[in-house]
mmCIF file of C-alpha atoms and ligand atoms in Angstrom:
data_model
loop_
_atom_site.group_PDB
_atom_site.id
_atom_site.type_symbol
_atom_site.label_atom_id
_atom_site.label_comp_id
_atom_site.label_asym_id
_atom_site.label_seq_id
_atom_site.Cartn_x
_atom_site.Cartn_y
_atom_site.Cartn_z
ATOM 1 C CA UNK V 182 91.674 127.114 128.617
ATOM 2 C CA UNK V 183 90.307 125.794 132.327
ATOM 3 C CA UNK V 184 90.199 122.604 133.410
ATOM 4 C CA UNK V 185 86.518 122.855 133.266
ATOM 5 C CA UNK V 186 86.585 124.539 129.574
ATOM 6 C CA UNK V 187 87.792 121.442 128.009
ATOM 7 C CA UNK V 188 86.030 119.433 129.418
ATOM 8 C CA UNK V 189 83.035 120.828 128.194
ATOM 9 C CA UNK V 190 83.655 120.748 125.320
ATOM 10 C CA UNK V 191 85.179 116.966 125.394
ATOM 11 C CA UNK V 192 81.848 115.869 126.544
ATOM 12 C CA UNK V 193 80.007 117.535 124.514
ATOM 13 C CA UNK V 194 81.526 116.689 121.816
ATOM 14 C CA UNK V 195 79.821 115.391 117.942
ATOM 15 C CA UNK V 196 82.152 113.628 117.342
ATOM 16 C CA UNK V 197 82.671 109.634 117.217
ATOM 17 C CA UNK V 198 81.845 107.212 119.592
ATOM 18 C CA UNK V 199 81.979 103.799 120.065
ATOM 19 C CA UNK V 200 78.821 101.682 118.862
ATOM 20 C CA UNK V 201 79.683 97.813 119.699
ATOM 21 C CA UNK V 202 82.059 95.809 121.165
ATOM 22 C CA UNK V 203 83.195 92.481 120.011
ATOM 23 C CA UNK V 204 86.028 89.999 120.197
ATOM 24 C CA UNK V 205 87.409 85.967 119.831
ATOM 25 C CA UNK V 206 89.568 83.793 121.204
ATOM 26 C CA UNK V 207 90.496 80.889 119.373
ATOM 27 C CA UNK V 208 89.216 77.691 121.424
ATOM 28 C CA UNK V 209 92.299 75.480 122.106
ATOM 29 C CA UNK V 210 93.593 77.197 126.141
ATOM 30 C CA UNK V 211 96.845 76.041 127.603
ATOM 31 C CA UNK V 212 97.243 76.845 130.704
ATOM 32 C CA UNK V 213 100.786 77.401 132.588
ATOM 33 C CA UNK V 214 101.578 73.465 133.624
ATOM 34 C CA UNK V 215 100.961 72.226 129.708
ATOM 35 C CA UNK V 216 103.755 75.097 129.113
ATOM 36 C CA UNK V 217 106.121 73.715 132.152
ATOM 37 C CA UNK V 218 106.023 70.563 130.730
ATOM 38 C CA UNK V 219 106.956 71.680 127.412
ATOM 39 C CA UNK V 220 109.666 74.069 128.879
ATOM 40 C CA UNK V 221 111.831 74.869 131.752
ATOM 41 C CA UNK V 222 109.325 76.942 132.939
ATOM 42 C CA UNK V 223 106.781 77.015 136.624
ATOM 43 C CA UNK V 224 103.291 78.722 137.242
ATOM 44 C CA UNK V 225 104.498 79.873 139.920
ATOM 45 C CA UNK V 226 106.657 81.682 137.031
ATOM 46 C CA UNK V 227 104.994 82.808 135.607
ATOM 47 C CA UNK V 228 102.019 83.971 137.592
ATOM 48 C CA UNK V 229 104.611 86.038 139.579
ATOM 49 C CA UNK V 230 106.921 87.838 136.882
ATOM 50 C CA UNK V 231 103.964 88.258 134.491
ATOM 51 C CA UNK V 232 100.893 87.305 135.895
ATOM 52 C CA UNK V 233 99.159 85.313 133.052
ATOM 53 C CA UNK V 234 96.961 81.921 134.139
ATOM 54 C CA UNK V 235 96.523 80.119 131.138
ATOM 55 C CA UNK V 236 95.764 81.432 127.909
ATOM 56 C CA UNK V 237 94.155 80.474 123.884
ATOM 57 C CA UNK V 238 96.909 79.863 120.946
ATOM 58 C CA UNK V 239 94.908 78.939 117.479
ATOM 59 C CA UNK V 240 95.021 76.045 115.198
ATOM 60 C CA UNK V 241 97.097 76.388 112.845
ATOM 61 C CA UNK V 242 95.499 77.063 109.821
ATOM 62 C CA UNK V 243 93.449 78.988 111.538
ATOM 63 C CA UNK V 244 94.909 82.933 110.796
ATOM 64 C CA UNK V 245 94.841 86.761 112.319
ATOM 65 C CA UNK V 246 91.859 87.420 109.404
ATOM 66 C CA UNK V 247 89.430 84.620 110.224
ATOM 67 C CA UNK V 248 89.789 85.668 113.515
ATOM 68 C CA UNK V 249 89.323 89.479 112.963
ATOM 69 C CA UNK V 250 86.276 88.265 110.787
ATOM 70 C CA UNK V 251 84.595 86.091 114.348
ATOM 71 C CA UNK V 252 85.856 89.300 115.861
ATOM 72 C CA UNK V 253 84.111 91.992 113.633
ATOM 73 C CA UNK V 254 80.878 90.079 113.185
ATOM 74 C CA UNK V 255 80.093 89.831 116.793
ATOM 75 C CA UNK V 256 81.139 93.842 117.369
ATOM 76 C CA UNK V 257 78.797 94.328 113.869
ATOM 77 C CA UNK V 258 75.494 92.532 114.874
ATOM 78 C CA UNK V 259 76.081 93.737 118.641
ATOM 79 C CA UNK V 260 76.333 98.236 117.243
ATOM 80 C CA UNK V 261 73.132 96.925 115.330
ATOM 81 C CA UNK V 262 74.964 99.094 111.933
ATOM 82 C CA UNK V 263 73.537 97.394 108.926
ATOM 83 C CA UNK V 264 77.126 96.609 106.708
ATOM 84 C CA UNK V 265 76.308 98.435 104.070
ATOM 85 C CA UNK V 266 76.960 101.466 106.517
ATOM 86 C CA UNK V 267 80.415 100.820 107.730
ATOM 87 C CA UNK V 268 82.667 103.205 105.204
ATOM 88 C CA UNK V 269 85.847 102.555 106.555
ATOM 89 C CA UNK V 270 87.588 98.935 108.161
ATOM 90 C CA UNK V 271 90.624 98.979 109.268
ATOM 91 C CA UNK V 272 93.004 95.877 111.377
ATOM 92 C CA UNK V 273 95.565 96.476 113.207
ATOM 93 C CA UNK V 274 97.619 94.150 113.062
ATOM 94 C CA UNK V 275 101.681 92.508 113.083
ATOM 95 C CA UNK V 276 101.336 88.890 112.065
ATOM 96 C CA UNK V 277 99.719 89.389 109.332
ATOM 97 C CA UNK V 278 100.069 86.315 107.003
ATOM 98 C CA UNK V 279 100.599 87.633 103.843
ATOM 99 C CA UNK V 280 103.138 90.969 103.067
ATOM 100 C CA UNK V 281 101.343 91.539 100.229
ATOM 101 C CA UNK V 282 97.879 91.241 100.382
ATOM 102 C CA UNK V 283 97.407 93.009 103.375
ATOM 103 C CA UNK V 284 94.205 91.681 105.323
ATOM 104 C CA UNK V 285 91.598 94.322 105.778
ATOM 105 C CA UNK V 286 89.935 94.224 102.612
ATOM 106 C CA UNK V 287 89.482 90.091 103.091
ATOM 107 C CA UNK V 288 88.464 91.969 106.593
ATOM 108 C CA UNK V 289 85.485 93.614 104.711
ATOM 109 C CA UNK V 290 84.340 91.369 102.129
ATOM 110 C CA UNK V 291 83.419 88.275 104.425
ATOM 111 C CA UNK V 292 81.637 90.310 106.560
ATOM 112 C CA UNK V 293 79.495 91.677 104.180
ATOM 113 C CA UNK V 294 81.281 94.942 103.593
ATOM 114 C CA UNK V 295 81.289 95.433 100.294
ATOM 115 C CA UNK V 296 84.286 97.909 98.955
ATOM 116 C CA UNK V 297 84.157 99.847 102.376
ATOM 117 C CA UNK V 298 88.280 102.701 102.601
ATOM 118 C CA UNK V 299 90.096 99.031 104.025
ATOM 119 C CA UNK V 300 93.620 99.360 105.383
ATOM 120 C CA UNK V 301 95.840 96.993 107.801
ATOM 121 C CA UNK V 302 97.862 99.710 110.413
ATOM 122 C CA UNK V 303 100.725 97.413 112.221
ATOM 123 C CA UNK V 304 102.477 99.835 115.704
ATOM 124 C CA UNK V 305 102.333 96.142 117.490
ATOM 125 C CA UNK V 306 100.538 96.419 121.041
ATOM 126 C CA UNK V 307 99.926 99.958 120.499
ATOM 127 C CA UNK V 308 98.594 98.844 117.391
ATOM 128 C CA UNK V 309 94.357 99.252 117.977
ATOM 129 C CA UNK V 310 95.346 103.205 119.682
ATOM 130 C CA UNK V 311 96.388 103.759 116.790
ATOM 131 C CA UNK V 312 93.721 102.901 114.671
ATOM 132 C CA UNK V 313 91.282 104.099 116.682
ATOM 133 C CA UNK V 314 93.021 107.287 117.028
ATOM 134 C CA UNK V 315 93.168 107.885 112.809
ATOM 135 C CA UNK V 316 89.570 105.845 112.169
ATOM 136 C CA UNK V 317 88.413 108.881 114.832
ATOM 137 C CA UNK V 318 90.335 111.688 112.749
ATOM 138 C CA UNK V 319 88.458 110.417 109.363
ATOM 139 C CA UNK V 320 85.032 109.591 110.940
ATOM 140 C CA UNK V 321 85.605 113.402 112.530
ATOM 141 C CA UNK V 322 86.334 114.631 109.041
ATOM 142 C CA UNK V 323 83.753 113.143 107.839
ATOM 143 C CA UNK V 324 85.503 110.658 105.568
ATOM 144 C CA UNK V 325 83.792 107.471 105.679
ATOM 145 C CA UNK V 326 79.854 107.894 108.558
ATOM 146 C CA UNK V 327 80.902 104.623 110.211
ATOM 147 C CA UNK V 328 83.749 102.473 110.884
ATOM 148 C CA UNK V 329 84.942 99.328 112.544
ATOM 149 C CA UNK V 330 88.347 99.211 113.589
ATOM 150 C CA UNK V 331 89.766 95.765 114.874
ATOM 151 C CA UNK V 332 92.708 94.301 117.084
ATOM 152 C CA UNK V 333 93.569 90.595 115.608
ATOM 153 C CA UNK V 334 97.067 88.607 116.028
ATOM 154 C CA UNK V 335 98.671 85.320 116.096
ATOM 155 C CA UNK V 336 101.865 85.784 118.260
ATOM 156 C CA UNK V 337 102.064 81.900 118.720
ATOM 157 C CA UNK V 338 102.861 81.616 115.149
ATOM 158 C CA UNK V 339 106.844 83.426 115.612
ATOM 159 C CA UNK V 340 107.510 83.327 118.509
ATOM 160 C CA UNK V 341 109.557 80.357 119.174
ATOM 161 C CA UNK V 342 107.967 77.402 121.015
ATOM 162 C CA UNK V 343 110.954 76.504 122.894
ATOM 163 C CA UNK V 344 112.015 79.874 124.067
ATOM 164 C CA UNK V 345 111.168 80.036 127.368
ATOM 165 C CA UNK V 346 111.388 83.949 127.857
ATOM 166 C CA UNK V 347 108.504 84.479 125.596
ATOM 167 C CA UNK V 348 106.346 81.223 124.558
ATOM 168 C CA UNK V 349 104.830 81.455 128.067
ATOM 169 C CA UNK V 350 103.710 84.655 127.172
ATOM 170 C CA UNK V 351 102.360 85.592 124.295
ATOM 171 C CA UNK V 352 98.627 84.340 122.499
ATOM 172 C CA UNK V 353 95.914 84.649 119.735
ATOM 173 C CA UNK V 354 92.849 86.736 119.575
ATOM 174 C CA UNK V 355 90.691 89.019 118.231
ATOM 175 C CA UNK V 356 89.090 91.927 119.228
ATOM 176 C CA UNK V 357 87.390 94.621 117.609
ATOM 177 C CA UNK V 358 84.583 97.664 117.424
ATOM 178 C CA UNK V 359 82.570 99.253 115.574
ATOM 179 C CA UNK V 360 82.483 103.021 115.508
ATOM 180 C CA UNK V 361 79.702 105.387 114.421
ATOM 181 C CA UNK V 362 80.357 108.954 112.657
ATOM 182 C CA UNK V 363 79.413 112.948 113.725
ATOM 183 C CA UNK V 364 76.070 113.056 115.134
ATOM 184 C CA UNK V 365 74.736 114.168 118.440
ATOM 185 C CA UNK V 366 75.077 111.874 120.669
ATOM 186 C CA UNK V 367 77.067 111.296 124.653
ATOM 187 C CA UNK V 368 80.325 108.943 124.418
ATOM 188 C CA UNK V 369 83.152 110.147 122.011
ATOM 189 C CA UNK V 370 86.581 109.634 121.680
ATOM 190 C CA UNK V 371 88.629 111.788 122.784
ATOM 191 C CA UNK V 372 91.364 113.520 121.896
ATOM 192 C CA UNK V 373 95.036 110.992 121.188
ATOM 193 C CA UNK V 374 97.614 111.383 122.747
ATOM 194 C CA UNK V 375 100.932 109.409 120.993
ATOM 195 C CA UNK V 376 105.132 109.160 120.586
ATOM 196 C CA UNK V 377 107.584 106.230 119.831
ATOM 197 C CA UNK V 378 110.901 105.929 120.500
ATOM 198 C CA UNK V 379 112.511 104.785 117.408
ATOM 199 C CA UNK V 380 116.429 105.176 119.353
ATOM 200 C CA UNK V 381 114.688 101.465 121.497
ATOM 201 C CA UNK V 382 114.104 100.277 117.608
ATOM 202 C CA UNK V 383 115.876 96.719 118.160
ATOM 203 C CA UNK V 384 114.659 96.257 122.144
ATOM 204 C CA UNK V 385 111.401 94.119 120.186
ATOM 205 C CA UNK V 386 112.541 92.790 117.046
ATOM 206 C CA UNK V 387 111.394 89.583 113.867
ATOM 207 C CA UNK V 388 114.312 89.883 112.404
ATOM 208 C CA UNK V 389 113.617 88.489 109.256
ATOM 209 C CA UNK V 390 111.553 85.718 107.873
ATOM 210 C CA UNK V 391 113.390 82.792 109.160
ATOM 211 C CA UNK V 392 113.322 84.426 112.323
ATOM 212 C CA UNK V 393 110.969 84.161 115.867
ATOM 213 C CA UNK V 394 110.289 86.905 117.812
ATOM 214 C CA UNK V 395 112.752 88.394 120.167
ATOM 215 C CA UNK V 396 113.173 91.425 122.709
ATOM 216 C CA UNK V 397 114.932 92.192 125.359
ATOM 217 C CA UNK V 398 112.623 92.527 128.776
ATOM 218 C CA UNK V 399 114.044 94.203 130.791
ATOM 219 C CA UNK V 400 114.383 97.414 128.957
ATOM 220 C CA UNK V 401 111.177 96.635 127.503
ATOM 221 C CA UNK V 402 109.889 96.523 131.385
ATOM 222 C CA UNK V 403 111.697 100.265 131.799
ATOM 223 C CA UNK V 404 110.374 101.714 128.938
ATOM 224 C CA UNK V 405 106.777 100.838 129.551
ATOM 225 C CA UNK V 406 106.362 101.206 133.167
ATOM 226 C CA UNK V 407 107.279 105.353 132.143
ATOM 227 C CA UNK V 408 104.375 106.137 129.755
ATOM 228 C CA UNK V 409 101.889 107.555 132.584
ATOM 229 C CA UNK V 410 102.669 110.790 131.573
ATOM 230 C CA UNK V 411 101.180 109.927 127.854
ATOM 231 C CA UNK V 412 98.693 108.377 129.909
ATOM 232 C CA UNK V 413 97.739 111.312 131.470
ATOM 233 C CA UNK V 414 98.556 113.961 128.626
ATOM 234 C CA UNK V 415 95.701 111.658 127.337
ATOM 235 C CA UNK V 416 93.638 112.618 130.364
ATOM 236 C CA UNK V 417 93.936 116.202 129.693
ATOM 237 C CA UNK V 418 93.524 116.147 126.114
ATOM 238 C CA UNK V 419 90.267 115.276 126.859
ATOM 239 C CA UNK V 420 89.321 117.081 129.901
ATOM 240 C CA UNK V 421 89.028 114.218 132.193
ATOM 241 C CA UNK V 422 90.640 114.420 135.590
ATOM 242 C CA UNK V 423 92.022 110.553 136.780
ATOM 243 C CA UNK V 424 89.826 110.656 139.372
ATOM 244 C CA UNK V 425 86.471 110.527 137.229
ATOM 245 C CA UNK V 426 88.132 107.496 135.614
ATOM 246 C CA UNK V 427 86.328 104.584 135.872
ATOM 247 C CA UNK V 428 88.745 102.235 134.372
ATOM 248 C CA UNK V 429 91.780 102.005 132.991
ATOM 249 C CA UNK V 430 92.798 99.882 130.406
ATOM 250 C CA UNK V 431 96.437 99.419 129.120
ATOM 251 C CA UNK V 432 98.154 97.015 126.675
ATOM 252 C CA UNK V 433 97.859 93.051 128.776
ATOM 253 C CA UNK V 434 101.768 92.900 128.181
ATOM 254 C CA UNK V 435 102.995 92.047 132.060
ATOM 255 C CA UNK V 436 100.482 92.312 134.719
ATOM 256 C CA UNK V 437 103.088 94.720 136.745
ATOM 257 C CA UNK V 438 103.142 96.613 134.136
ATOM 258 C CA UNK V 439 98.922 97.102 134.215
ATOM 259 C CA UNK V 440 100.049 97.085 137.757
ATOM 260 C CA UNK V 441 103.167 99.563 137.473
ATOM 261 C CA UNK V 442 101.352 101.974 135.710
ATOM 262 C CA UNK V 443 98.376 102.257 137.137
ATOM 263 C CA UNK V 444 99.536 103.321 140.847
ATOM 264 C CA UNK V 445 101.016 106.427 139.221
ATOM 265 C CA UNK V 446 97.686 107.756 137.729
ATOM 266 C CA UNK V 447 96.370 108.894 140.815
ATOM 267 C CA UNK V 448 92.808 107.706 139.581
ATOM 268 C CA UNK V 449 93.118 104.818 143.081
ATOM 269 C CA UNK V 450 88.543 104.766 142.208
ATOM 270 C CA UNK V 451 89.116 103.251 138.668
ATOM 271 C CA UNK V 452 88.954 99.097 137.998
ATOM 272 C CA UNK V 453 91.956 97.934 136.859
ATOM 273 C CA UNK V 454 92.169 95.281 133.494
ATOM 274 C CA UNK V 455 93.793 92.142 133.996
ATOM 275 C CA UNK V 456 92.466 90.272 131.245
ATOM 276 C CA UNK V 457 96.124 89.527 131.116
ATOM 277 C CA UNK V 458 95.493 86.195 133.121
ATOM 278 C CA UNK V 459 93.588 84.751 130.852
ATOM 279 C CA UNK V 460 94.126 86.116 127.691
ATOM 280 C CA UNK V 461 97.669 85.982 128.336
ATOM 281 C CA UNK V 462 99.815 88.847 125.195
ATOM 282 C CA UNK V 463 97.635 89.634 122.722
ATOM 283 C CA UNK V 464 99.120 92.304 121.554
ATOM 284 C CA UNK V 465 97.579 94.832 119.467
ATOM 285 C CA UNK V 466 94.158 92.984 120.120
ATOM 286 C CA UNK V 467 94.388 93.131 124.479
ATOM 287 C CA UNK V 468 93.471 96.514 124.642
ATOM 288 C CA UNK V 469 90.292 95.875 122.642
ATOM 289 C CA UNK V 470 89.760 92.269 123.476
ATOM 290 C CA UNK V 471 90.052 93.047 127.668
ATOM 291 C CA UNK V 472 86.920 95.436 127.017
ATOM 292 C CA UNK V 473 85.078 93.692 125.110
ATOM 293 C CA UNK V 474 85.364 91.545 127.866
ATOM 294 C CA UNK V 475 85.163 93.429 130.775
ATOM 295 C CA UNK V 476 81.761 94.542 129.207
ATOM 296 C CA UNK V 477 79.769 90.545 128.712
ATOM 297 C CA UNK V 478 81.988 90.349 132.159
ATOM 298 C CA UNK V 479 79.461 93.275 133.590
ATOM 299 C CA UNK V 480 82.311 95.114 134.920
ATOM 300 C CA UNK V 481 82.029 98.074 132.430
ATOM 301 C CA UNK V 482 78.800 100.396 131.471
ATOM 302 C CA UNK V 483 77.531 101.968 129.071
ATOM 303 C CA UNK V 484 79.302 105.658 129.378
ATOM 304 C CA UNK V 485 81.909 104.898 131.181
ATOM 305 C CA UNK V 486 85.087 107.066 130.617
ATOM 306 C CA UNK V 487 87.720 104.744 130.341
ATOM 307 C CA UNK V 488 91.633 105.353 129.755
ATOM 308 C CA UNK V 489 93.140 103.567 126.857
ATOM 309 C CA UNK V 490 97.574 102.612 126.684
ATOM 310 C CA UNK V 491 98.563 101.184 123.580
ATOM 311 C CA UNK V 492 102.416 100.333 123.929
ATOM 312 C CA UNK V 493 104.933 97.756 121.203
ATOM 313 C CA UNK V 494 107.456 96.893 118.866
ATOM 314 C CA UNK V 495 109.050 100.393 117.394
ATOM 315 C CA UNK V 496 109.229 101.223 120.530
ATOM 316 C CA UNK V 497 105.351 103.105 119.732
ATOM 317 C CA UNK V 498 102.770 104.188 122.273
ATOM 318 C CA UNK V 499 99.084 106.115 121.980
ATOM 319 C CA UNK V 500 96.746 106.647 124.473
ATOM 320 C CA UNK V 501 92.903 107.979 124.611
ATOM 321 C CA UNK V 502 90.081 108.387 126.752
ATOM 322 C CA UNK V 503 87.078 106.814 125.613
ATOM 323 C CA UNK V 504 83.135 106.367 126.572
ATOM 324 C CA UNK V 505 82.436 102.629 126.510
ATOM 325 C CA UNK V 506 78.961 102.137 125.254
HETATM 326 C C1 LIG E 274 110.194 89.481 129.583
HETATM 327 C C2 LIG E 274 109.348 89.579 131.282
HETATM 328 C C3 LIG E 274 108.518 89.052 131.599
HETATM 329 C C4 LIG E 274 110.654 88.862 132.065
HETATM 330 O O1 LIG E 274 111.094 89.230 133.305
HETATM 331 P P1 LIG E 274 111.906 89.545 134.243
HETATM 332 O O2 LIG E 274 111.884 89.699 135.947
HETATM 333 O O3 LIG E 274 112.189 90.433 132.875
HETATM 334 O O4 LIG E 274 113.034 88.174 134.014
HETATM 335 P P2 LIG E 274 114.380 88.386 133.242
HETATM 336 O O5 LIG E 274 114.305 88.333 131.397
HETATM 337 O O6 LIG E 274 115.438 89.107 134.511
HETATM 338 O O7 LIG E 274 114.349 86.223 133.943
HETATM 339 C C5 LIG E 274 114.888 86.650 134.929
HETATM 340 C C6 LIG E 274 115.553 84.998 134.291
HETATM 341 O O8 LIG E 274 114.170 84.335 134.358
HETATM 342 C C7 LIG E 274 115.274 83.373 134.065
HETATM 343 N N1 LIG E 274 113.228 82.880 133.057
HETATM 344 C C8 LIG E 274 113.027 83.472 131.190
HETATM 345 N N2 LIG E 274 111.580 82.925 131.565
HETATM 346 C C9 LIG E 274 111.628 82.597 131.809
HETATM 347 C C10 LIG E 274 109.837 81.286 132.037
HETATM 348 N N3 LIG E 274 109.541 81.220 131.408
HETATM 349 N N4 LIG E 274 110.435 80.535 133.091
HETATM 350 C C11 LIG E 274 111.700 80.320 134.420
HETATM 351 N N5 LIG E 274 112.496 81.264 133.544
HETATM 352 C C12 LIG E 274 112.130 82.053 133.298
HETATM 353 C C13 LIG E 274 115.674 84.157 132.796
HETATM 354 O O9 LIG E 274 116.621 83.131 131.937
HETATM 355 C C14 LIG E 274 116.457 84.409 133.784
HETATM 356 O O10 LIG E 274 117.527 83.122 134.622
HETATM 357 P P3 LIG E 274 118.629 83.827 135.231
HETATM 358 O O11 LIG E 274 118.977 85.021 136.095
HETATM 359 O O12 LIG E 274 119.512 82.639 135.670
HETATM 360 O O13 LIG E 274 119.604 84.127 133.980
HETATM 361 C C15 LIG E 274 109.542 91.230 131.811
HETATM 362 O O14 LIG E 274 110.494 91.408 131.167
HETATM 363 C C16 LIG E 274 108.333 92.251 130.649
HETATM 364 O O15 LIG E 274 107.506 90.996 130.909
HETATM 365 N N6 LIG E 274 108.841 92.625 130.305
HETATM 366 C C17 LIG E 274 108.315 93.752 129.490
HETATM 367 C C18 LIG E 274 108.239 93.064 128.630
HETATM 368 C C19 LIG E 274 106.918 94.227 127.179
HETATM 369 O O16 LIG E 274 106.152 94.651 127.387
HETATM 370 N N7 LIG E 274 106.979 94.105 125.764
HETATM 371 C C20 LIG E 274 106.030 94.350 125.136
HETATM 372 C C21 LIG E 274 106.103 92.804 124.141
HETATM 373 S S1 LIG E 274 104.231 93.873 123.394
#
């Protein structure tokens, strides 16, 4: 199949598309200075090594479900779809407070979406891009008319507040997208390119329910910066040349990783998401949070082709090209 043929088939797709984004960040903003008063770190170290200036941290009683409900409500309102037209709710999270039950059914119930298909996905910080992929496939297959996909993580509950190597990086948030199913329209969600590296499973862990988050930062850094081919494969499958991308929104793990990946894409015109500066690493929320904030800030426009790349524990990764709503 020629590149031209691929491009034509992807762009005229009558498959699923994103109607709207929404996001939620807890009220409390924690600056680098505040952290430096608590652990042996500095604003200079955090900005230069990770790229974060501040982050939002949830209140003790604020849950993954609460944040997901706030973000989902905003996305639903922005989409204009009534709750009873949503047939599927998928929540990407790795920090759900309870092992049993899963959170998605309760999130749906609180949003007034009665009895949809509802389940959680745990693919770590790649969770949103995995959820988007399988939900788009469900819509393509006709298993649902419209769907709500949410990424919500309360990383602060799993990070040791006295461990300077992790407490400066992670934060809390939720981001959501409303997806419309089959129909005649311009926007689309491209085919996923995904993968995993089980041999590196021990590089990011929470060993048991009494342990905190731990990672081999340098090993994960090397792996994350090797993922440009996965992102480029997503472009190839969508029939979009890197030079046609309006924006690149990878998981916001580290600004140096984001910039390294962006340099490897051959897409100098693309706006590169830098939401980590004000939001920190919010795990499965980071990509929809960045998309929602960039849309709100007027940096993304309707019809823009945007390349997403999620990566996280497992290790897992997934990329797709979408058009902005
Ligand atoms: C975690 C990460 C920011 C650490 O940055 P780094 O440049 O690799 O730093 P290192 O771990 O090599 O540590 C360098 C030094 O800084 C110190 N350090 C670690 N955290 C610090 C902090 N917050 N403030 C000051 N110094 C710190 C270390 O103790 C070490 O000191 P030493 O040289 O005396 O031993 C970086 O490796 C990273 O982003 N990795 C990828 C993580 C990722 O993407 N995870 C995905 C999860 S979703």
